[in-house]
Coordinates of C-alpha atoms and ligand atoms in Angstrom, one line a residue:
Chain C
M870 CA 19.3 -32.3 2.7
S871 CA 18.6 -35.9 3.8
S872 CA 16.7 -36.5 0.7
L873 CA 19.8 -36.2 -1.3
R874 CA 21.1 -39.5 0.4
H875 CA 18.0 -41.3 -0.9
S876 CA 18.2 -39.7 -4.5
P877 CA 18.9 -42.0 -7.2
I878 CA 22.4 -41.9 -9.0
G879 CA 21.3 -39.8 -11.8
D880 CA 20.2 -37.2 -9.3
R881 CA 23.4 -37.2 -7.5
L882 CA 25.4 -37.1 -10.7
Y883 CA 23.5 -34.0 -11.7
Q884 CA 24.0 -32.2 -8.3
T885 CA 27.5 -33.1 -8.5
L886 CA 28.0 -31.8 -12.2
T887 CA 26.2 -28.5 -11.3
T888 CA 28.0 -27.9 -8.2
L889 CA 31.4 -28.5 -10.0
C890 CA 30.1 -26.0 -12.8
A891 CA 29.3 -23.4 -9.9
I892 CA 32.6 -23.9 -8.3
S893 CA 34.7 -23.4 -11.4
V894 CA 33.2 -20.0 -12.0
L895 CA 34.1 -18.9 -8.6
V896 CA 37.6 -20.5 -9.0
L897 CA 38.0 -18.6 -12.4
L898 CA 37.2 -15.3 -10.8
L899 CA 39.7 -15.9 -8.1
V900 CA 42.4 -17.0 -10.5
L901 CA 41.9 -14.3 -12.8
S902 CA 41.9 -11.5 -9.9
A903 CA 44.9 -13.1 -8.4
R904 CA 46.8 -13.0 -11.7
I905 CA 45.9 -9.6 -12.4
F906 CA 47.0 -8.3 -8.7
V907 CA 50.2 -10.5 -9.2
A908 CA 51.2 -8.7 -12.3
A909 CA 50.2 -5.4 -10.9
S910 CA 51.9 -5.7 -7.7
P911 CA 55.0 -3.8 -8.9
A912 CA 53.2 -0.8 -9.6
L913 CA 51.1 -1.2 -6.5
Q914 CA 54.3 -1.5 -4.3
A915 CA 55.9 1.5 -6.2
F916 CA 53.0 4.0 -5.6
G917 CA 50.6 2.5 -2.9
W918 CA 47.4 4.6 -2.3
R919 CA 49.2 7.2 -4.6
F920 CA 48.2 4.9 -7.4
L921 CA 44.6 5.6 -6.7
T922 CA 44.8 9.3 -5.8
G923 CA 47.6 10.4 -8.2
A924 CA 46.4 12.3 -11.2
Q925 CA 49.6 12.1 -13.4
W926 CA 50.1 9.3 -15.8
D927 CA 53.6 9.6 -17.2
A928 CA 55.1 6.6 -19.0
V929 CA 58.3 8.5 -20.1
H930 CA 58.9 9.2 -16.1
G931 CA 57.4 6.3 -14.8
V932 CA 54.8 8.0 -12.7
F933 CA 51.1 6.6 -12.6
G934 CA 47.9 7.5 -10.8
V935 CA 44.6 6.5 -12.0
A936 CA 42.3 9.2 -10.5
P937 CA 41.2 10.6 -13.7
A938 CA 40.6 7.4 -15.2
V939 CA 38.5 6.3 -12.3
Y940 CA 36.9 9.6 -12.2
G941 CA 36.0 9.3 -15.6
T942 CA 34.5 5.7 -15.5
V943 CA 32.4 6.9 -12.6
I944 CA 31.0 9.7 -14.0
S945 CA 30.7 8.8 -17.6
S946 CA 28.7 5.4 -16.5
A947 CA 26.5 7.3 -13.9
L948 CA 25.6 10.1 -16.2
A949 CA 24.6 7.3 -19.0
L950 CA 22.7 5.7 -16.3
A951 CA 20.7 8.5 -15.3
L952 CA 20.1 9.5 -18.9
A953 CA 19.1 6.2 -20.1
T954 CA 17.2 4.8 -17.1
P955 CA 14.0 6.9 -17.3
L956 CA 13.8 6.2 -20.9
A957 CA 14.5 2.6 -20.9
L958 CA 11.8 2.0 -18.4
A959 CA 9.3 4.4 -20.2
V960 CA 10.2 2.2 -23.3
A961 CA 9.8 -1.2 -21.3
I962 CA 6.4 -0.1 -19.6
F963 CA 5.1 1.1 -22.8
S964 CA 6.2 -2.0 -24.7
A965 CA 4.9 -4.3 -22.0
E966 CA 1.6 -2.6 -20.7
V967 CA 0.5 -0.2 -23.3
A968 CA 1.3 -1.1 -26.9
P969 CA -0.9 -3.3 -28.9
A970 CA 0.6 -6.7 -29.8
W971 CA 1.7 -5.8 -33.2
L972 CA 3.9 -2.7 -32.2
R973 CA 4.9 -4.5 -29.2
S974 CA 6.5 -7.3 -31.4
I975 CA 8.0 -4.4 -33.5
L976 CA 9.6 -2.8 -30.4
E977 CA 11.1 -6.0 -29.1
F978 CA 12.8 -6.7 -32.4
A979 CA 14.1 -3.0 -32.6
L980 CA 15.6 -3.4 -29.0
D981 CA 17.2 -6.7 -29.8
L982 CA 18.6 -5.1 -32.9
L983 CA 20.0 -2.4 -31.0
A984 CA 21.6 -4.8 -28.3
A985 CA 23.4 -6.4 -31.1
I986 CA 25.0 -3.7 -32.7
P987 CA 28.8 -4.2 -32.2
S988 CA 30.1 -1.6 -30.1
V989 CA 32.9 -0.4 -32.7
I990 CA 29.8 0.7 -34.8
Y991 CA 28.5 2.8 -32.0
G992 CA 32.0 4.1 -31.8
L993 CA 32.0 4.9 -35.4
W994 CA 28.8 6.5 -35.1
G995 CA 29.6 8.5 -32.3
L996 CA 32.6 9.6 -33.8
F997 CA 31.4 10.7 -36.9
V998 CA 27.5 11.8 -36.1
L999 CA 27.2 12.5 -32.3
V1000 CA 30.7 14.2 -31.9
P1001 CA 30.1 17.0 -34.9
L1002 CA 26.7 17.3 -34.0
L1003 CA 27.4 18.1 -30.3
R1004 CA 30.3 20.5 -31.3
D1005 CA 28.6 22.3 -34.0
R1006 CA 25.0 22.4 -32.7
V1007 CA 24.4 21.3 -29.0
M1008 CA 27.7 22.6 -27.4
P1009 CA 27.2 26.4 -28.7
V1010 CA 23.6 26.3 -27.6
L1011 CA 24.7 25.3 -24.3
T1012 CA 27.5 27.7 -23.6
E1013 CA 26.3 30.5 -26.0
T1014 CA 22.7 30.5 -26.4
L1015 CA 21.7 29.4 -22.6
G1016 CA 24.7 31.3 -21.4
L1017 CA 26.1 28.4 -19.3
A1018 CA 29.7 28.9 -20.3
D1019 CA 30.3 30.4 -16.7
T1020 CA 29.3 27.3 -14.9
P1021 CA 31.9 24.8 -14.1
L1022 CA 29.7 22.0 -15.8
F1023 CA 30.0 23.4 -19.0
A1024 CA 33.3 25.5 -18.9
G1025 CA 36.2 25.7 -21.2
P1026 CA 36.3 25.1 -24.9
A1027 CA 34.3 22.7 -26.5
Y1028 CA 36.2 20.4 -29.1
G1029 CA 33.4 17.6 -29.5
P1030 CA 35.1 14.7 -28.0
S1031 CA 34.3 14.8 -24.0
M1032 CA 32.7 13.5 -21.3
L1033 CA 29.1 14.4 -22.6
A1034 CA 29.8 12.9 -25.8
A1035 CA 31.0 9.4 -24.1
A1036 CA 27.9 9.7 -21.5
L1037 CA 25.4 10.0 -24.3
L1038 CA 26.9 7.3 -26.3
L1039 CA 26.9 5.0 -23.5
A1040 CA 23.3 5.8 -22.6
I1041 CA 22.3 4.9 -26.3
M1042 CA 24.3 1.5 -25.7
I1043 CA 22.8 0.7 -22.5
L1044 CA 19.3 1.6 -23.2
P1045 CA 18.3 -1.4 -25.0
Y1046 CA 19.6 -3.7 -22.6
I1047 CA 17.9 -1.9 -19.6
A1048 CA 14.5 -1.9 -21.5
A1049 CA 14.8 -5.2 -22.6
V1050 CA 15.3 -6.8 -19.4
A1051 CA 12.9 -4.4 -17.6
R1052 CA 10.6 -5.4 -20.1
E1053 CA 10.8 -9.3 -19.0
V1054 CA 10.6 -8.4 -15.5
L1055 CA 7.1 -6.6 -16.3
A1056 CA 6.0 -9.4 -18.4
A1057 CA 6.5 -12.0 -15.5
V1058 CA 4.6 -10.0 -13.3
P1059 CA 1.4 -12.5 -12.5
D1060 CA -2.0 -11.5 -14.0
A1061 CA -3.1 -12.1 -10.6
Q1062 CA -1.3 -9.0 -9.4
R1063 CA -3.0 -6.7 -12.3
E1064 CA -6.5 -8.3 -11.6
A1065 CA -6.2 -7.9 -7.9
A1066 CA -5.7 -4.2 -8.5
L1067 CA -8.3 -3.6 -11.2
A1068 CA -10.7 -5.6 -8.8
L1069 CA -9.9 -2.5 -6.5
G1070 CA -11.4 -0.2 -8.9
A1071 CA -7.7 0.8 -10.1
T1072 CA -7.1 2.5 -13.6
R1073 CA -4.8 0.9 -15.8
W1074 CA -2.3 3.4 -14.9
E1075 CA -3.0 3.1 -11.0
M1076 CA -2.8 -0.8 -11.6
L1077 CA 1.0 -0.2 -13.1
R1078 CA 1.7 2.2 -10.2
H1079 CA 0.4 0.2 -7.2
A1080 CA 0.5 -3.6 -8.4
V1081 CA 3.0 -4.1 -11.5
L1082 CA 6.0 -1.9 -10.4
P1083 CA 6.1 -2.4 -6.9
Y1084 CA 6.3 -6.2 -7.6
A1085 CA 8.8 -5.6 -10.4
R1086 CA 10.8 -3.4 -8.3
S1087 CA 13.9 -5.7 -7.3
G1088 CA 13.9 -6.8 -11.0
L1089 CA 13.9 -3.5 -12.4
V1090 CA 16.8 -2.5 -10.3
G1091 CA 18.6 -5.5 -11.4
A1092 CA 17.9 -4.5 -15.0
V1093 CA 19.5 -1.0 -14.3
I1094 CA 22.5 -2.8 -12.6
L1095 CA 23.0 -4.6 -15.8
G1096 CA 23.1 -1.4 -17.8
L1097 CA 25.6 0.0 -15.3
G1098 CA 27.9 -3.0 -15.8
R1099 CA 27.8 -2.7 -19.2
A1100 CA 28.6 0.9 -19.4
F1101 CA 31.5 0.5 -16.9
G1102 CA 33.2 -2.3 -19.1
E1103 CA 32.3 -0.6 -22.4
T1104 CA 35.6 0.2 -23.9
M1105 CA 35.7 0.7 -27.9
A1106 CA 33.1 2.9 -28.3
V1107 CA 33.9 5.3 -25.5
T1108 CA 37.7 5.2 -26.4
M1109 CA 36.5 6.7 -29.7
V1110 CA 34.8 9.7 -28.4
I1111 CA 36.0 10.6 -24.9
G1112 CA 38.9 12.4 -25.8
N1113 CA 41.1 10.1 -24.0
R1114 CA 43.0 12.9 -22.0
H1115 CA 44.1 11.9 -18.6
E1116 CA 42.9 14.8 -16.8
M1117 CA 40.0 15.5 -14.3
S1118 CA 37.4 18.2 -15.1
A1119 CA 34.3 19.2 -13.9
S1120 CA 33.4 20.2 -17.3
L1121 CA 31.0 17.6 -19.5
L1122 CA 32.4 19.7 -22.4
A1123 CA 36.3 18.5 -21.3
P1124 CA 37.6 15.4 -22.9
G1125 CA 38.4 12.7 -20.4
Y1126 CA 39.5 9.3 -19.8
T1127 CA 38.0 5.6 -18.5
L1128 CA 39.9 2.8 -17.1
A1129 CA 38.9 0.6 -19.7
S1130 CA 40.0 3.1 -22.5
L1131 CA 43.5 3.8 -20.9
I1132 CA 44.3 0.1 -20.8
A1133 CA 43.1 -0.4 -24.4
N1134 CA 45.0 2.4 -25.9
E1135 CA 48.4 1.7 -24.0
F1136 CA 48.6 -2.0 -23.7
A1137 CA 50.3 -2.5 -27.0
E1138 CA 52.7 -0.1 -26.6
A1139 CA 53.7 -0.6 -22.9
S1140 CA 57.3 -2.0 -22.9
A1141 CA 58.6 -0.7 -19.3
T1142 CA 57.9 -3.2 -16.7
L1143 CA 56.4 -0.6 -14.7
H1144 CA 54.3 0.8 -17.1
H1145 CA 53.0 -2.7 -17.8
A1146 CA 52.3 -3.3 -14.1
A1147 CA 50.7 -0.1 -14.0
L1148 CA 47.9 -1.0 -16.6
M1149 CA 47.6 -4.4 -14.7
A1150 CA 46.7 -2.2 -11.5
A1151 CA 44.4 -0.1 -13.8
G1152 CA 42.7 -3.3 -14.4
A1153 CA 42.5 -4.3 -11.0
T1154 CA 41.1 -0.7 -10.1
L1155 CA 38.4 -1.4 -12.7
L1156 CA 37.6 -4.9 -11.5
L1157 CA 37.3 -3.4 -7.6
V1158 CA 35.1 -0.7 -8.9
T1159 CA 32.9 -3.0 -10.6
L1160 CA 32.7 -5.2 -7.6
L1161 CA 32.1 -2.6 -5.2
V1162 CA 29.2 -1.1 -7.5
N1163 CA 27.8 -4.5 -8.0
A1164 CA 27.8 -5.2 -4.1
L1165 CA 26.3 -1.9 -3.7
A1166 CA 23.3 -2.7 -6.1
R1167 CA 23.1 -6.1 -4.5
W1168 CA 22.6 -4.7 -1.4
L1169 CA 19.9 -2.1 -2.8
V1170 CA 17.9 -4.8 -4.4
W1171 CA 18.1 -6.5 -1.2
R1172 CA 16.8 -3.5 0.8
V1173 CA 13.9 -3.0 -1.6
R1174 CA 12.9 -6.3 -1.8
R1175 CA 12.6 -6.5 2.1
P1176 CA 9.5 -4.8 2.7
G1177 CA 7.6 -6.6 0.1
D1178 CA 8.7 -10.4 0.0
A1179 CA 9.7 -12.4 2.8
Chain J
M1018 CA -42.1 -0.2 -8.5
S1019 CA -40.1 0.7 -5.8
A1020 CA -36.3 0.9 -6.0
P1021 CA -34.6 -2.7 -5.6
P1022 CA -32.4 -2.9 -2.4
A1023 CA -28.8 -2.4 -2.4
G1024 CA -26.4 -4.9 -3.9
A1025 CA -29.0 -6.5 -6.1
L1026 CA -27.4 -8.2 -9.1
A1027 CA -29.1 -9.8 -11.9
T1028 CA -28.3 -10.9 -15.4
R1029 CA -30.6 -11.2 -18.4
D1030 CA -30.1 -13.6 -21.3
L1031 CA -26.2 -13.2 -20.5
S1032 CA -23.9 -15.0 -23.1
L1033 CA -20.0 -14.6 -23.3
W1034 CA -17.7 -16.0 -25.7
Y1035 CA -13.9 -16.0 -25.5
G1036 CA -13.2 -15.9 -29.2
P1037 CA -15.2 -18.7 -31.0
V1038 CA -15.7 -20.3 -27.5
Q1039 CA -19.0 -20.1 -25.9
A1040 CA -18.5 -19.9 -22.2
L1041 CA -22.2 -18.7 -21.1
D1042 CA -25.4 -19.3 -23.1
L1043 CA -28.4 -17.0 -22.1
V1044 CA -27.9 -17.1 -18.4
S1045 CA -30.7 -15.0 -16.6
L1046 CA -30.4 -15.2 -12.9
S1047 CA -31.3 -12.9 -9.9
I1048 CA -28.8 -12.8 -7.0
A1049 CA -30.6 -12.5 -3.7
P1050 CA -29.5 -9.3 -2.1
H1051 CA -27.9 -9.5 1.6
A1052 CA -27.6 -13.1 1.4
I1053 CA -25.0 -15.6 0.4
S1054 CA -25.5 -17.1 -3.3
A1055 CA -23.4 -20.2 -4.4
I1056 CA -22.6 -21.0 -7.9
I1057 CA -21.7 -24.4 -8.4
G1058 CA -21.2 -26.7 -11.5
P1059 CA -18.5 -28.7 -13.2
S1060 CA -15.1 -27.3 -13.9
G1061 CA -15.3 -25.3 -17.1
C1062 CA -18.9 -24.8 -17.0
G1063 CA -18.6 -21.0 -17.0
K1064 CA -18.8 -20.1 -13.1
S1065 CA -15.6 -18.0 -13.2
S1066 CA -16.8 -16.3 -16.6
L1067 CA -20.4 -15.7 -14.9
L1068 CA -18.8 -14.2 -11.6
R1069 CA -16.4 -12.1 -13.9
S1070 CA -19.2 -10.6 -15.7
F1071 CA -20.7 -9.1 -12.4
N1072 CA -17.6 -6.7 -12.0
R1073 CA -16.6 -6.8 -15.9
L1074 CA -13.2 -8.1 -14.8
H1075 CA -12.9 -10.2 -17.7
P1076 CA -9.2 -12.5 -18.0
L1077 CA -6.8 -9.7 -19.0
A1078 CA -5.6 -11.3 -22.6
A1079 CA -8.7 -12.9 -23.6
D1080 CA -11.0 -11.9 -26.7
V1081 CA -14.2 -11.8 -24.6
R1082 CA -17.5 -10.9 -26.4
V1083 CA -20.7 -10.4 -24.3
S1084 CA -24.2 -10.3 -25.2
G1085 CA -27.4 -9.6 -22.8
D1086 CA -27.5 -7.7 -19.8
V1087 CA -26.0 -7.5 -16.3
T1088 CA -27.7 -5.3 -14.1
L1089 CA -26.8 -3.8 -10.4
N1090 CA -29.6 -2.2 -8.2
G1091 CA -31.7 -2.3 -11.6
A1092 CA -29.0 -0.3 -13.7
S1093 CA -27.0 -2.0 -16.3
V1094 CA -23.4 -2.5 -15.1
C1095 CA -22.5 -1.2 -18.6
A1096 CA -24.3 2.1 -18.5
S1097 CA -21.8 5.0 -19.3
S1098 CA -23.0 6.8 -16.0
L1099 CA -21.4 4.1 -14.4
P1100 CA -17.7 3.9 -14.7
V1101 CA -16.1 0.3 -14.7
E1102 CA -13.5 1.5 -11.7
E1103 CA -16.8 2.7 -9.5
L1104 CA -18.4 -0.7 -10.4
R1105 CA -15.5 -2.6 -9.2
R1106 CA -15.5 -0.5 -6.1
R1107 CA -19.0 -1.5 -5.6
V1108 CA -18.5 -4.9 -6.5
G1109 CA -15.4 -6.3 -4.7
M1110 CA -13.8 -9.6 -5.8
V1111 CA -11.4 -12.4 -4.2
F1112 CA -9.8 -14.7 -6.1
Q1113 CA -8.7 -18.6 -5.8
R1114 CA -5.2 -17.8 -5.3
W1115 CA -4.8 -15.0 -2.8
T1116 CA -3.0 -12.2 -4.1
P1117 CA -1.6 -9.7 -1.6
F1118 CA 0.5 -6.8 -3.0
P1119 CA 4.4 -6.9 -2.1
V1120 CA 3.6 -4.3 0.5
S1121 CA 2.7 -4.3 4.2
I1122 CA -0.3 -5.7 5.8
Y1123 CA -1.8 -2.1 6.4
D1124 CA -0.8 -0.9 2.8
N1125 CA -2.8 -3.8 1.2
V1126 CA -5.7 -2.9 3.2
A1127 CA -5.4 0.6 2.6
A1128 CA -4.9 0.3 -1.3
G1129 CA -8.3 0.6 -2.4
P1130 CA -9.5 3.7 -0.1
R1131 CA -6.2 5.4 -1.4
L1132 CA -6.9 4.9 -4.9
N1133 CA -10.1 7.0 -4.7
L1134 CA -10.3 9.0 -1.5
R1135 CA -8.0 11.8 0.1
L1136 CA -8.4 10.9 3.5
E1137 CA -6.7 11.9 6.8
R1138 CA -4.3 9.5 8.5
A1139 CA -6.9 8.9 11.2
D1140 CA -9.9 8.2 9.0
L1141 CA -7.6 5.7 6.9
D1142 CA -6.5 4.1 10.0
A1143 CA -10.3 3.6 10.9
I1144 CA -11.2 2.2 7.7
V1145 CA -8.0 -0.3 7.7
E1146 CA -9.2 -1.5 11.2
Q1147 CA -13.0 -1.7 10.4
A1148 CA -12.2 -3.6 7.2
L1149 CA -9.6 -6.0 9.2
R1150 CA -12.3 -6.5 12.1
R1151 CA -14.9 -7.2 9.4
A1152 CA -12.6 -9.9 7.9
A1153 CA -11.8 -11.3 11.4
L1154 CA -8.0 -10.6 10.7
W1155 CA -7.5 -7.7 13.0
D1156 CA -6.7 -9.5 16.4
E1157 CA -3.8 -11.4 14.7
V1158 CA -2.4 -8.8 12.8
K1159 CA -2.9 -5.5 14.8
D1160 CA 0.5 -5.5 16.2
R1161 CA 2.2 -6.3 13.0
L1162 CA 0.5 -4.0 10.5
R1163 CA 3.8 -3.0 9.0
E1164 CA 5.1 -6.3 8.5
P1165 CA 4.8 -7.8 4.6
A1166 CA 1.5 -9.1 3.9
R1167 CA 3.3 -12.3 2.7
R1168 CA 4.5 -13.3 5.9
L1169 CA 1.0 -14.3 6.8
S1170 CA -0.5 -17.6 6.4
G1171 CA -2.3 -18.8 3.2
G1172 CA -5.9 -18.4 5.1
Q1173 CA -4.6 -15.2 6.6
Q1174 CA -3.6 -13.9 3.3
Q1175 CA -7.0 -14.8 1.7
R1176 CA -8.8 -13.0 4.6
L1177 CA -6.2 -10.1 4.2
C1178 CA -7.9 -10.1 0.3
I1179 CA -11.5 -10.0 1.8
A1180 CA -10.4 -7.1 4.0
R1181 CA -8.9 -5.4 1.3
A1182 CA -12.1 -5.8 -1.0
L1183 CA -14.2 -4.5 2.0
A1184 CA -12.3 -1.4 2.7
N1185 CA -13.8 0.0 -0.5
G1186 CA -16.9 -0.4 1.4
P1187 CA -18.5 -2.6 -1.6
E1188 CA -22.3 -3.8 -1.8
V1189 CA -21.5 -7.1 -3.3
L1190 CA -18.7 -9.5 -2.6
L1191 CA -17.7 -11.9 -5.3
L1192 CA -15.4 -14.8 -4.4
D1193 CA -13.9 -17.3 -7.1
E1194 CA -13.4 -20.6 -5.2
P1195 CA -11.8 -18.6 -2.2
C1196 CA -11.1 -21.9 -0.2
S1197 CA -10.1 -24.4 -2.6
A1198 CA -6.3 -24.2 -1.8
L1199 CA -6.8 -24.0 2.1
D1200 CA -6.9 -26.4 4.8
P1201 CA -10.3 -27.2 6.8
I1202 CA -9.5 -24.8 9.5
A1203 CA -8.8 -21.8 7.3
T1204 CA -11.9 -22.6 5.3
Q1205 CA -14.1 -22.4 8.5
R1206 CA -12.5 -19.1 9.2
I1207 CA -13.4 -17.7 5.8
E1208 CA -17.0 -19.2 6.1
E1209 CA -17.4 -17.8 9.3
V1210 CA -16.2 -14.2 8.0
L1211 CA -18.7 -14.6 5.2
W1212 CA -21.5 -15.7 7.5
E1213 CA -21.3 -12.5 9.3
L1214 CA -20.9 -10.5 6.3
R1215 CA -23.8 -11.6 4.5
Q1216 CA -26.1 -9.0 6.9
D1217 CA -24.7 -6.0 5.1
V1218 CA -22.9 -7.3 1.8
T1219 CA -24.3 -9.3 -1.0
I1220 CA -21.9 -12.4 -1.3
V1221 CA -21.3 -14.5 -4.2
I1222 CA -19.4 -17.5 -4.2
V1223 CA -18.2 -19.9 -6.7
T1224 CA -17.2 -23.2 -5.0
H1225 CA -16.4 -26.6 -6.1
N1226 CA -17.0 -27.9 -2.5
L1227 CA -20.7 -28.9 -2.6
Q1228 CA -20.8 -29.2 1.4
Q1229 CA -19.6 -25.7 1.6
A1230 CA -22.4 -24.3 -1.0
A1231 CA -24.8 -26.6 1.3
R1232 CA -24.1 -25.1 4.6
L1233 CA -23.0 -21.6 3.7
S1234 CA -25.3 -20.4 1.2
D1235 CA -29.0 -19.2 1.1
E1236 CA -29.4 -19.8 -2.5
T1237 CA -27.7 -21.9 -4.9
A1238 CA -27.3 -21.8 -8.6
V1239 CA -26.1 -24.7 -10.8
L1240 CA -24.2 -24.0 -14.0
I1241 CA -23.5 -26.9 -16.5
G1242 CA -22.0 -26.5 -20.0
G1243 CA -22.5 -22.6 -19.7
R1244 CA -26.3 -22.7 -19.1
L1245 CA -28.3 -22.2 -15.8
V1246 CA -30.0 -25.3 -15.1
E1247 CA -31.4 -24.7 -11.6
H1248 CA -31.2 -21.9 -9.1
G1249 CA -33.3 -21.7 -5.8
P1250 CA -32.8 -22.1 -2.1
S1251 CA -29.9 -24.2 -1.0
S1252 CA -32.2 -26.0 1.2
Q1253 CA -34.3 -27.3 -1.2
L1254 CA -31.9 -27.6 -4.1
F1255 CA -29.7 -29.9 -2.4
T1256 CA -32.1 -32.1 -0.7
S1257 CA -34.9 -32.4 -3.5
P1258 CA -33.5 -30.9 -6.8
R1259 CA -35.9 -30.3 -9.7
E1260 CA -33.6 -31.1 -12.3
P1261 CA -32.6 -34.6 -13.1
R1262 CA -29.1 -32.9 -14.1
T1263 CA -28.8 -30.9 -10.7
E1264 CA -29.4 -34.4 -8.9
A1265 CA -26.7 -36.1 -11.1
F1266 CA -24.2 -33.3 -10.5
I1267 CA -24.7 -33.4 -6.6
T1268 CA -24.6 -36.7 -6.3
G1269 CA -21.3 -36.9 -7.9
R1270 CA -22.5 -38.7 -11.3
F1271 CA -20.9 -36.1 -13.4
G1272 CA -18.6 -33.4 -13.0
Ligands
ADP1284 N1 -9.0 -16.5 -20.7 C1 -9.5 -17.6 -21.7 N2 -9.5 -17.6 -22.8 C2 -10.1 -18.5 -23.7 N3 -11.2 -19.5 -23.0 C3 -11.3 -19.2 -21.7 C4 -10.6 -18.3 -20.9 N4 -11.1 -18.5 -19.7 C5 -12.1 -19.5 -19.9 N5 -12.3 -20.0 -20.9 C6 -13.2 -21.0 -21.3 O1 -14.2 -20.6 -20.9 C7 -15.3 -21.8 -20.4 C8 -15.4 -21.5 -19.0 O2 -14.5 -21.3 -18.2 P1 -14.7 -20.6 -16.7 O3 -15.6 -19.5 -16.6 O4 -13.2 -20.5 -16.1 O5 -15.1 -21.9 -15.8 P2 -15.2 -22.7 -14.5 O6 -14.9 -21.3 -13.7 O7 -16.5 -22.9 -14.1 O8 -14.3 -23.8 -14.4 C9 -14.1 -23.0 -20.6 O9 -14.1 -23.8 -21.5 C10 -12.9 -22.2 -20.6 O10 -11.7 -23.2 -21.5
MG1285 MG1 -13.2 -21.0 -12.4

């Protein structure tokens, strides 16, 4: 730190500027959160913890509880992550470690393209292709052919718009993100690590398993977290396929709701102060859930990094 | 003709290209078994390329073409009867920049045996301990085997890499400038380790430190511009070189 005192003016200016920028990000986050919580306070005061645990969302009678939307947000995102992660990692490993150079560049291009498609396009595709496909082809197979209709996970009528549709669409949307970041992480593993494994008599697969993946582990977890963050915040496409019903159901075939969809759907017509505040509180809840999951993920990255790197 | 002793490496008319660039030009060299051989020469003369030809570990992304032959105990290292993985277990390698895996000390040393053998815990423990002892690292790490390898000092990490290679029970150990990033004391520890090892392992060390080559090696090979210029007992090569180019190099007039 003492070296700072001796540094020339340019260095100090740079130091000050970057510090200011870093602080301004924090301030922005704090101001934003504070504004949301202030706007939400009427609803939070009126309902207290019941806002989080309540299952009723009734603008007419002024009763607001977000439990089903929290449930829908968490379940659809978690499910999407569970579906997308293995595939995305497989794509990343193939692209970074296995594919020949020409195929690699095609894959990269395809991933970038997928990541760049606006979410409303995904939503339209989900609405006009995925949902009918699920309703007419997939859901009947699940419930009738496989006889899963009696299990709680696949119970109830299959209209199409559902938690399953939302999770699948989200999985498709976050896959390119996770894959692209994971690919970069794998490509950043030094060749020295690979050579060290090969020098011990490892095959290419063993090299991947014993040298590349352990080295890249925390970065890969980071890639997955990025995908999760995106799944949480995704609004438009999910709103178009999840069915927007404020109910908690164990069945994946049943419609659901997410916090983001709830806000997007109702904000324009929220005239009552309490309704408005309740939507703000839903936003605050989403913010909290996101922060919580991110903190959890950070802790996870920190945990997995420890045994390897000091 | 009797079978050559274990750990005998040789090249015959070995040439190597990276794309259009020729790095080795008709190198024919016999490495003395159970001795330390040094390979010296100016940078870019092909030392690493030669060393990597012995275990067929060419740079990963490079477009490499090889002609001529490399043999281990008289058999070609490219023979289909010798899978490249087995070759690399028998011909271990240590790199200039130490490369421990981001796992514990124990798991680093156990990495090689775990790849190939199904071992009882006790047997693996024994192999790890023996490898660490041979690398003169056991006393320093025996109470912290579960700690991350990266917490060790540079010199210790390099000896850990030697132990990791030894755990495979190699006949030959290749080292590519293993001490060039280390201080004199750490360098000395590694030289002591190599000196002990030469009794049962053939050692080939690339070094840019001529004193190291002179004091450590039994034989020295001089490469200049991809060609083998001189090869002989180090005592003779460093005191009365036969080749003018060797003399120019070891007296610092080029390279
Ligand atoms: N991966 C590579 N791709 C292309 N050329 C290379 C590569 N590695 C080495 N070379 C070239 O081969 C020659 C010999 O390199 P090298 O064997 O590393 O020499 P040394 O180890 O003696 O410094 C040099 O001219 C170098 O530029
Ligand atoms: Mg070199």
